[in-house]
mmCIF file of C-alpha atoms and ligand atoms in Angstrom:
data_model
loop_
_atom_site.group_PDB
_atom_site.id
_atom_site.type_symbol
_atom_site.label_atom_id
_atom_site.label_comp_id
_atom_site.label_asym_id
_atom_site.label_seq_id
_atom_site.Cartn_x
_atom_site.Cartn_y
_atom_site.Cartn_z
ATOM 1 C CA ALA T 1 87.394 84.980 135.963
ATOM 2 C CA ALA T 2 90.359 82.681 136.445
ATOM 3 C CA LYS T 3 89.779 79.579 138.460
ATOM 4 C CA GLY T 4 91.724 76.812 140.113
ATOM 5 C CA GLY T 5 95.522 76.559 140.155
ATOM 6 C CA GLY T 6 96.285 79.560 137.983
ATOM 7 C CA ARG T 7 99.589 81.376 138.055
ATOM 8 C CA GLY T 8 98.708 84.298 135.911
ATOM 9 C CA GLN T 9 98.786 82.424 132.614
ATOM 10 C CA TYR T 10 95.102 82.861 132.144
ATOM 11 C CA ARG T 11 95.126 86.203 130.410
ATOM 12 C CA PHE T 12 97.656 84.915 127.908
ATOM 13 C CA TYR T 13 95.489 81.874 127.764
ATOM 14 C CA SER T 14 92.112 83.356 126.978
ATOM 15 C CA SER T 15 93.512 85.474 124.119
ATOM 16 C CA GLU T 16 94.857 82.294 122.551
ATOM 17 C CA LEU T 17 91.592 80.526 123.175
ATOM 18 C CA LYS T 18 89.867 83.107 121.044
ATOM 19 C CA ASP T 19 92.064 82.049 118.127
ATOM 20 C CA GLY T 20 90.265 78.759 118.368
ATOM 21 C CA ALA T 21 90.914 75.773 116.176
ATOM 22 C CA LYS T 22 94.657 76.058 115.671
ATOM 23 C CA PHE T 23 95.396 76.383 119.358
ATOM 24 C CA ARG T 24 93.078 73.494 120.117
ATOM 25 C CA ARG T 25 94.840 71.215 117.638
ATOM 26 C CA MET T 26 98.139 72.078 119.291
ATOM 27 C CA LEU T 27 96.752 71.169 122.693
ATOM 28 C CA GLU T 28 95.236 67.942 121.405
ATOM 29 C CA GLU T 29 98.582 66.959 119.935
ATOM 30 C CA ASP T 30 100.343 67.551 123.270
ATOM 31 C CA LEU T 31 97.604 65.842 125.241
ATOM 32 C CA ARG T 32 98.288 62.525 123.518
ATOM 33 C CA ASP T 33 101.658 62.441 125.300
ATOM 34 C CA ALA T 34 100.672 64.115 128.560
ATOM 35 C CA LEU T 35 99.809 60.901 130.384
ATOM 36 C CA HIS T 36 103.002 58.972 129.769
ATOM 37 C CA LYS T 37 105.065 62.135 130.221
ATOM 38 C CA ASP T 38 103.587 62.360 133.713
ATOM 39 C CA GLU T 39 102.204 65.846 133.138
ATOM 40 C CA LEU T 40 98.790 65.224 134.676
ATOM 41 C CA VAL T 41 98.343 65.728 138.412
ATOM 42 C CA MET T 42 95.465 65.652 140.854
ATOM 43 C CA HIS T 43 94.805 68.573 143.162
ATOM 44 C CA TYR T 44 92.486 68.355 146.141
ATOM 45 C CA GLN T 45 89.942 70.874 147.395
ATOM 46 C CA PRO T 46 88.670 70.568 150.976
ATOM 47 C CA ILE T 47 84.951 70.050 151.614
ATOM 48 C CA VAL T 48 83.970 70.993 155.177
ATOM 49 C CA LYS T 49 80.942 70.290 157.330
ATOM 50 C CA ALA T 50 78.669 73.291 157.747
ATOM 51 C CA LYS T 51 78.110 72.656 161.432
ATOM 52 C CA ASP T 52 81.696 72.861 162.689
ATOM 53 C CA TYR T 53 83.885 73.594 159.628
ATOM 54 C CA LYS T 54 85.537 70.244 160.147
ATOM 55 C CA LEU T 55 87.104 68.626 157.104
ATOM 56 C CA SER T 56 84.802 66.011 155.619
ATOM 57 C CA GLY T 57 86.917 65.131 152.613
ATOM 58 C CA PHE T 58 88.407 66.431 149.384
ATOM 59 C CA GLU T 59 87.269 66.760 145.790
ATOM 60 C CA ALA T 60 89.991 65.612 143.404
ATOM 61 C CA LEU T 61 90.455 68.029 140.497
ATOM 62 C CA ILE T 62 92.685 67.198 137.569
ATOM 63 C CA ARG T 63 95.427 69.561 136.369
ATOM 64 C CA TRP T 64 97.637 69.485 133.302
ATOM 65 C CA ASP T 65 101.054 70.858 134.064
ATOM 66 C CA HIS T 66 102.083 71.683 130.506
ATOM 67 C CA PRO T 67 105.863 72.246 130.106
ATOM 68 C CA GLU T 68 105.398 75.505 128.169
ATOM 69 C CA ARG T 69 101.913 76.644 129.025
ATOM 70 C CA GLY T 70 101.792 76.103 132.765
ATOM 71 C CA PHE T 71 98.617 74.723 134.262
ATOM 72 C CA VAL T 72 95.993 74.102 131.597
ATOM 73 C CA PRO T 73 92.607 74.104 133.378
ATOM 74 C CA PRO T 74 90.335 71.054 133.047
ATOM 75 C CA ASP T 75 87.531 73.104 131.501
ATOM 76 C CA VAL T 76 89.867 73.462 128.491
ATOM 77 C CA PHE T 77 91.542 70.071 128.179
ATOM 78 C CA ILE T 78 88.753 67.706 129.269
ATOM 79 C CA SER T 79 86.805 68.602 126.131
ATOM 80 C CA CYS T 80 89.992 68.094 124.061
ATOM 81 C CA ALA T 81 90.333 64.674 125.670
ATOM 82 C CA GLU T 82 86.727 63.909 124.680
ATOM 83 C CA ASP T 83 87.423 64.944 121.095
ATOM 84 C CA ILE T 84 90.508 62.779 120.657
ATOM 85 C CA GLY T 85 88.947 59.810 122.432
ATOM 86 C CA MET T 86 91.246 59.929 125.455
ATOM 87 C CA ILE T 87 88.729 60.812 128.142
ATOM 88 C CA SER T 88 88.244 57.272 129.401
ATOM 89 C CA GLU T 89 91.953 56.584 129.593
ATOM 90 C CA ILE T 90 92.530 59.832 131.489
ATOM 91 C CA GLY T 91 89.516 59.133 133.699
ATOM 92 C CA GLU T 92 90.828 55.700 134.616
ATOM 93 C CA TRP T 93 94.250 57.123 135.358
ATOM 94 C CA ALA T 94 92.644 59.780 137.621
ATOM 95 C CA LEU T 95 90.568 57.221 139.481
ATOM 96 C CA ARG T 96 93.598 55.029 140.177
ATOM 97 C CA LYS T 97 95.791 57.958 141.164
ATOM 98 C CA VAL T 98 93.196 59.376 143.545
ATOM 99 C CA CYS T 99 92.541 56.023 145.224
ATOM 100 C CA GLU T 100 96.285 55.495 145.713
ATOM 101 C CA GLN T 101 96.855 58.994 147.096
ATOM 102 C CA ALA T 102 93.808 58.957 149.397
ATOM 103 C CA GLN T 103 94.997 55.614 150.737
ATOM 104 C CA GLN T 104 98.192 57.417 151.901
ATOM 105 C CA TRP T 105 96.339 60.000 154.000
ATOM 106 C CA PRO T 106 96.753 59.502 157.739
ATOM 107 C CA VAL T 107 93.042 60.219 158.274
ATOM 108 C CA GLU T 108 90.313 58.146 156.630
ATOM 109 C CA LEU T 109 88.557 60.962 154.828
ATOM 110 C CA ARG T 110 86.324 60.755 151.806
ATOM 111 C CA VAL T 111 87.562 61.623 148.352
ATOM 112 C CA ALA T 112 85.379 62.666 145.427
ATOM 113 C CA VAL T 113 86.308 62.016 141.796
ATOM 114 C CA ASN T 114 84.613 63.604 138.766
ATOM 115 C CA VAL T 115 83.370 61.179 136.156
ATOM 116 C CA SER T 116 82.721 62.325 132.585
ATOM 117 C CA PRO T 117 79.487 61.136 130.936
ATOM 118 C CA THR T 118 81.543 59.394 128.234
ATOM 119 C CA GLN T 119 83.545 57.478 130.805
ATOM 120 C CA PHE T 120 80.367 56.585 132.651
ATOM 121 C CA ALA T 121 78.811 55.221 129.463
ATOM 122 C CA ASN T 122 81.615 52.704 128.884
ATOM 123 C CA ASP T 123 80.653 49.076 129.390
ATOM 124 C CA ASP T 124 83.591 48.495 131.691
ATOM 125 C CA PHE T 125 83.123 51.532 133.946
ATOM 126 C CA VAL T 126 82.007 49.566 137.011
ATOM 127 C CA ALA T 127 84.928 47.161 136.532
ATOM 128 C CA VAL T 128 87.339 50.101 136.258
ATOM 129 C CA VAL T 129 86.112 51.477 139.593
ATOM 130 C CA GLN T 130 86.376 48.057 141.174
ATOM 131 C CA ARG T 131 89.954 47.604 139.962
ATOM 132 C CA ALA T 132 90.996 51.037 141.251
ATOM 133 C CA LEU T 133 89.599 50.140 144.676
ATOM 134 C CA GLN T 134 91.190 46.714 144.706
ATOM 135 C CA SER T 135 94.665 47.716 143.592
ATOM 136 C CA SER T 136 94.809 50.659 146.013
ATOM 137 C CA GLY T 137 93.107 48.960 148.938
ATOM 138 C CA LEU T 138 90.953 52.059 149.520
ATOM 139 C CA ALA T 139 87.762 51.356 151.479
ATOM 140 C CA PRO T 140 84.893 51.753 148.969
ATOM 141 C CA ASN T 141 82.839 53.976 151.277
ATOM 142 C CA ARG T 142 85.629 56.570 151.164
ATOM 143 C CA LEU T 143 85.241 56.978 147.396
ATOM 144 C CA GLU T 144 82.553 59.296 146.063
ATOM 145 C CA LEU T 145 81.845 59.566 142.336
ATOM 146 C CA GLU T 146 80.634 62.942 141.073
ATOM 147 C CA ILE T 147 78.286 62.629 138.158
ATOM 148 C CA THR T 148 76.394 65.365 136.331
ATOM 149 C CA GLU T 149 72.740 65.333 135.336
ATOM 150 C CA SER T 150 73.752 64.916 131.688
ATOM 151 C CA VAL T 151 74.179 61.143 132.195
ATOM 152 C CA PHE T 152 70.381 60.990 132.317
ATOM 153 C CA ALA T 153 70.183 62.154 128.726
ATOM 154 C CA GLY T 154 71.066 58.547 127.859
ATOM 155 C CA ASP T 155 69.056 55.392 128.526
ATOM 156 C CA GLU T 156 67.577 55.953 131.986
ATOM 157 C CA GLU T 157 67.110 52.293 132.818
ATOM 158 C CA GLN T 158 70.709 51.493 131.895
ATOM 159 C CA THR T 159 71.946 54.495 133.888
ATOM 160 C CA LEU T 160 70.076 53.365 136.991
ATOM 161 C CA LYS T 161 71.493 49.858 136.604
ATOM 162 C CA ILE T 162 75.024 51.238 136.645
ATOM 163 C CA PHE T 163 74.241 53.393 139.690
ATOM 164 C CA HIS T 164 73.020 50.351 141.566
ATOM 165 C CA ALA T 165 76.061 48.305 140.517
ATOM 166 C CA LEU T 166 78.268 51.107 141.872
ATOM 167 C CA LYS T 167 76.301 51.251 145.120
ATOM 168 C CA ASP T 168 76.779 47.470 145.384
ATOM 169 C CA LEU T 169 80.540 48.068 145.290
ATOM 170 C CA GLY T 170 80.021 50.327 148.312
ATOM 171 C CA VAL T 171 80.991 53.658 146.743
ATOM 172 C CA ARG T 172 79.060 56.896 147.259
ATOM 173 C CA LEU T 173 77.371 58.879 144.498
ATOM 174 C CA ALA T 174 77.100 62.653 144.241
ATOM 175 C CA LEU T 175 75.064 64.638 141.728
ATOM 176 C CA ASP T 176 77.374 67.439 140.533
ATOM 177 C CA ASP T 177 76.438 70.925 139.276
ATOM 178 C CA PHE T 178 72.838 70.319 140.268
ATOM 179 C CA GLY T 179 70.260 72.524 138.617
ATOM 180 C CA THR T 180 72.293 73.496 135.558
ATOM 181 C CA GLY T 181 71.782 70.513 133.286
ATOM 182 C CA TYR T 182 69.090 68.137 132.191
ATOM 183 C CA SER T 183 66.066 69.721 133.798
ATOM 184 C CA SER T 184 63.894 66.859 134.896
ATOM 185 C CA MET T 185 63.578 65.612 138.432
ATOM 186 C CA SER T 186 62.009 62.306 137.610
ATOM 187 C CA TYR T 187 65.367 60.556 137.821
ATOM 188 C CA LEU T 188 65.729 61.597 141.459
ATOM 189 C CA ARG T 189 62.895 59.202 142.269
ATOM 190 C CA HIS T 190 65.065 56.159 141.722
ATOM 191 C CA ALA T 191 68.679 57.302 141.630
ATOM 192 C CA PRO T 192 70.601 56.337 144.781
ATOM 193 C CA PHE T 193 72.549 59.572 145.298
ATOM 194 C CA ASP T 194 74.135 60.255 148.657
ATOM 195 C CA LYS T 195 74.784 63.917 147.973
ATOM 196 C CA ILE T 196 73.659 66.820 145.806
ATOM 197 C CA LYS T 197 76.190 69.485 144.885
ATOM 198 C CA ILE T 198 74.498 72.862 144.502
ATOM 199 C CA ASP T 199 76.108 74.486 141.481
ATOM 200 C CA GLN T 200 78.266 77.504 142.151
ATOM 201 C CA SER T 201 76.201 79.653 139.792
ATOM 202 C CA PHE T 202 73.457 79.584 142.464
ATOM 203 C CA VAL T 203 75.843 80.324 145.314
ATOM 204 C CA ARG T 204 77.574 83.175 143.491
ATOM 205 C CA GLY T 205 75.404 86.247 143.773
ATOM 206 C CA SER T 206 73.008 84.545 146.184
ATOM 207 C CA THR T 207 73.519 87.429 148.583
ATOM 208 C CA GLU T 208 72.663 90.090 146.014
ATOM 209 C CA GLU T 209 69.164 91.328 145.421
ATOM 210 C CA GLY T 210 67.308 90.866 142.188
ATOM 211 C CA ASN T 211 67.819 87.148 141.640
ATOM 212 C CA ASN T 212 66.202 83.966 142.931
ATOM 213 C CA ASN T 213 69.415 82.192 143.881
ATOM 214 C CA SER T 214 68.798 82.132 147.601
ATOM 215 C CA ALA T 215 65.284 80.713 147.141
ATOM 216 C CA ILE T 216 66.652 78.077 144.756
ATOM 217 C CA ILE T 217 69.308 77.052 147.301
ATOM 218 C CA SER T 218 66.568 76.625 149.935
ATOM 219 C CA ALA T 219 64.499 74.529 147.560
ATOM 220 C CA ILE T 220 67.426 72.245 146.655
ATOM 221 C CA VAL T 221 68.280 71.780 150.342
ATOM 222 C CA SER T 222 64.729 70.796 151.294
ATOM 223 C CA LEU T 223 64.504 68.443 148.332
ATOM 224 C CA ALA T 224 67.783 66.796 149.340
ATOM 225 C CA ARG T 225 66.703 66.517 152.970
ATOM 226 C CA ALA T 226 63.432 64.862 152.015
ATOM 227 C CA LEU T 227 65.448 62.373 149.968
ATOM 228 C CA LYS T 228 67.964 61.900 152.835
ATOM 229 C CA MET T 229 70.820 63.274 150.776
ATOM 230 C CA GLU T 230 73.600 65.608 151.862
ATOM 231 C CA THR T 231 74.129 68.974 150.133
ATOM 232 C CA VAL T 232 77.338 70.783 149.250
ATOM 233 C CA ALA T 233 77.339 74.504 148.484
ATOM 234 C CA GLU T 234 79.991 74.704 145.761
ATOM 235 C CA GLY T 235 82.038 77.803 145.037
ATOM 236 C CA THR T 236 81.354 79.578 148.329
ATOM 237 C CA GLU T 237 83.722 82.547 148.222
ATOM 238 C CA THR T 238 82.657 85.224 150.683
ATOM 239 C CA LYS T 239 81.589 85.411 154.330
ATOM 240 C CA ASP T 240 78.151 86.617 153.239
ATOM 241 C CA GLU T 241 77.710 83.640 150.911
ATOM 242 C CA LEU T 242 78.895 81.319 153.687
ATOM 243 C CA GLU T 243 76.384 82.773 156.119
ATOM 244 C CA LEU T 244 73.602 82.467 153.575
ATOM 245 C CA VAL T 245 74.216 78.850 152.537
ATOM 246 C CA ILE T 246 74.457 77.832 156.192
ATOM 247 C CA LYS T 247 71.209 79.627 156.981
ATOM 248 C CA ARG T 248 69.603 77.866 154.018
ATOM 249 C CA GLY T 249 70.668 74.554 155.525
ATOM 250 C CA ALA T 250 73.473 73.218 153.279
ATOM 251 C CA SER T 251 75.224 70.380 155.139
ATOM 252 C CA HIS T 252 78.630 70.873 153.509
ATOM 253 C CA ILE T 253 80.627 73.794 152.105
ATOM 254 C CA GLN T 254 83.295 73.914 149.405
ATOM 255 C CA GLY T 255 84.955 77.024 148.066
ATOM 256 C CA TYR T 256 87.700 79.613 148.252
ATOM 257 C CA ILE T 257 86.291 80.915 151.572
ATOM 258 C CA PHE T 258 87.975 77.862 153.133
ATOM 259 C CA SER T 259 90.560 76.787 150.588
ATOM 260 C CA ARG T 260 91.491 76.599 146.958
ATOM 261 C CA PRO T 261 92.427 73.199 145.594
ATOM 262 C CA ILE T 262 95.826 72.166 147.015
ATOM 263 C CA THR T 263 98.445 69.616 145.965
ATOM 264 C CA HIS T 264 98.557 66.064 147.309
ATOM 265 C CA GLU T 265 101.694 67.006 149.270
ATOM 266 C CA GLU T 266 99.997 70.026 150.839
ATOM 267 C CA ALA T 267 97.006 67.875 151.791
ATOM 268 C CA LEU T 268 99.297 65.266 153.359
ATOM 269 C CA GLU T 269 101.165 67.912 155.313
ATOM 270 C CA ARG T 270 97.986 69.393 156.696
ATOM 271 C CA LEU T 271 96.565 66.005 157.654
ATOM 272 C CA ASP T 272 99.861 64.959 159.275
ATOM 273 C CA LYS T 273 99.682 68.069 161.457
ATOM 274 C CA GLY T 274 96.135 67.117 162.404
ATOM 275 C CA GLU T 275 94.744 70.431 161.166
ATOM 276 C CA LEU T 276 91.225 69.266 160.458
ATOM 277 C CA VAL T 277 89.166 72.318 161.342
ATOM 278 C CA TYR T 278 89.007 75.171 158.828
ATOM 279 C CA GLU T 279 88.513 78.902 159.340
ATOM 280 C CA PRO T 280 86.735 81.178 156.880
ATOM 281 C CA ARG T 281 89.373 83.364 155.279
ATOM 282 C CA GLY T 282 89.056 87.101 154.684
ATOM 283 C CA PRO T 283 88.352 88.164 151.085
ATOM 284 C CA GLU T 284 91.672 90.036 150.875
ATOM 285 C CA LYS T 285 93.413 86.721 151.522
ATOM 286 C CA TYR T 286 91.818 84.574 148.884
ATOM 287 C CA ARG T 287 91.873 87.309 146.261
ATOM 288 C CA ALA T 288 95.594 87.833 146.710
ATOM 289 C CA GLU T 289 96.591 84.329 145.592
HETATM 290 P P1 C2E U 301 83.391 70.813 139.165
HETATM 291 O O1 C2E U 301 83.442 69.343 139.384
HETATM 292 O O2 C2E U 301 82.084 71.492 139.367
HETATM 293 O O3 C2E U 301 84.526 71.391 140.115
HETATM 294 C C1 C2E U 301 84.437 72.596 140.816
HETATM 295 C C2 C2E U 301 85.270 73.677 140.145
HETATM 296 O O4 C2E U 301 85.038 74.909 140.844
HETATM 297 C C3 C2E U 301 86.769 73.449 140.211
HETATM 298 O O5 C2E U 301 87.337 74.027 139.052
HETATM 299 C C4 C2E U 301 87.170 74.260 141.434
HETATM 300 O O6 C2E U 301 88.521 74.631 141.438
HETATM 301 C C5 C2E U 301 86.267 75.457 141.277
HETATM 302 N N1 C2E U 301 86.012 76.162 142.531
HETATM 303 C C6 C2E U 301 85.965 75.638 143.781
HETATM 304 N N2 C2E U 301 85.679 76.572 144.692
HETATM 305 C C7 C2E U 301 85.549 77.740 144.013
HETATM 306 C C8 C2E U 301 85.242 79.093 144.423
HETATM 307 O O7 C2E U 301 85.039 79.413 145.598
HETATM 308 N N3 C2E U 301 85.189 80.029 143.424
HETATM 309 C C9 C2E U 301 85.401 79.709 142.122
HETATM 310 N N4 C2E U 301 85.340 80.708 141.214
HETATM 311 N N5 C2E U 301 85.679 78.452 141.709
HETATM 312 C C10 C2E U 301 85.743 77.483 142.649
HETATM 313 P P2 C2E U 301 88.350 73.207 138.147
HETATM 314 O O8 C2E U 301 89.310 72.480 139.019
HETATM 315 O O9 C2E U 301 88.889 74.180 137.150
HETATM 316 O O10 C2E U 301 87.448 72.135 137.448
HETATM 317 C C11 C2E U 301 86.478 72.511 136.505
HETATM 318 C C12 C2E U 301 85.663 71.341 136.054
HETATM 319 O O11 C2E U 301 86.474 70.397 135.349
HETATM 320 C C13 C2E U 301 85.059 70.532 137.204
HETATM 321 O O12 C2E U 301 83.901 71.151 137.675
HETATM 322 C C14 C2E U 301 84.813 69.209 136.528
HETATM 323 O O13 C2E U 301 83.608 69.253 135.794
HETATM 324 C C15 C2E U 301 85.965 69.106 135.543
HETATM 325 N N6 C2E U 301 86.987 68.209 136.104
HETATM 326 C C16 C2E U 301 87.941 68.482 137.039
HETATM 327 N N7 C2E U 301 88.674 67.395 137.320
HETATM 328 C C17 C2E U 301 88.173 66.381 136.562
HETATM 329 C C18 C2E U 301 88.510 64.985 136.405
HETATM 330 O O14 C2E U 301 89.398 64.420 137.042
HETATM 331 N N8 C2E U 301 87.754 64.268 135.496
HETATM 332 C C19 C2E U 301 86.729 64.841 134.805
HETATM 333 N N9 C2E U 301 86.041 64.080 133.951
HETATM 334 N N10 C2E U 301 86.392 66.131 134.928
HETATM 335 C C20 C2E U 301 87.103 66.904 135.790
HETATM 336 MG MG1 MG U 302 82.858 68.053 140.727
HETATM 337 MG MG1 MG U 303 80.478 71.084 140.432
HETATM 338 MG MG1 MG U 304 81.453 72.491 137.101
#
C-alpha cells in the first residue's frame, strides 16, 4: 500500500522499482544533487495524547520532492543515501531543519527526528545534535530522537555511552519500530529511553481475529509502564484500532485516524489557529486522500 505524501505516483513507482538496479543508479545520481538543489523537505505527523486527543508533538518525516518523479518516499531513498555515503549529511541537514522549523512554532511542542544507525554510529553524532540545538535555540527537551533496535547490533557499551551523552544534552530518546528488529530485551535494562513506539505492524490487524497483535500491544505497554516509559501506537488507521490501542493502555497515538504527515506550513497554520485537539476521522475521509 502507498504511504505518506503520495500523489498517485506510487503505481508508476513500484513498477519501476521492480526493474531494480538501473532505476536505483538513476536515483542515486539525482540524490547527490538533491540537497543543494533544495529538493528535500520535512513533513510533520501529529502525535496525540490518548487521554484527550490533544497534540503532544510531531514526528518529522523526510520527503524528496523530485522534479520529475514527484515525492520519492524515504523507504526508497534513505537506503540509496546509505549506499552512496550521504546518509549522515542528509541526517544532519534534517536535524538542523527540524530544529529551526520547530523553533518557529507558536506552541512549545515536542518534535521527533529519525536517526539512521549509520548516522548514530558516527563519532561526531552527539556534537551534531548539540550544534543543531545551539544554532536553532530549540530547548533540548523539545527534541526527541527516534532510534531503532538495530543500533544495539553494534557495541552495546559504546551505544549506551552515546545514549547517556545525549540524555546529558537534555534531549529525549524514543525506541522506534519496537518489536520488529534485534530481538533481545537486555538492552532495555540500561538504555535511558523516554518512549517506546509500538510498530505499526502490531497495530494493523490488531482488531482481527487469528493473530496475537492485541496481546503483544498489551505486553509492550506493561513493559513500558514498568520502565516508566511512554508508548506510541504507530500507524493507527481505524476507529476500531484506536479503541483497541487505548484499551490496551497506549499513552500516545499516531496515525491516519488523526492525520497524515503535513507540511511545515500546514502545521504552522494549525498551531496559529490554536487547533490543538484532534478528532478521529472517518475511514472514508482518510482513504479519499
Ligand atoms: P517510521 O519512523 O516508523 O515512520 C512512520 C511511517 O509510517 C511514516 O512513513 C508515516 O508516514 C507512516 N504512517 C504514519 N501513520 C500511518 C498510518 O496510519 N498508516 C500507514 N499505512 N502509515 C502510516 P514515511 O514517512 O514513508 O517514513 C518511512 C520510514 O522512513 C520511517 O519509518 C523512517 O524509518 C524513515 N525516515 C523518515 N524520515 C526520516 C529521516 O529524516 N531520517 C531517517 N534516517 N529516516 C527517516
Ligand atoms: Mg520514526
Ligand atoms: Mg516507526
Ligand atoms: Mg518504520
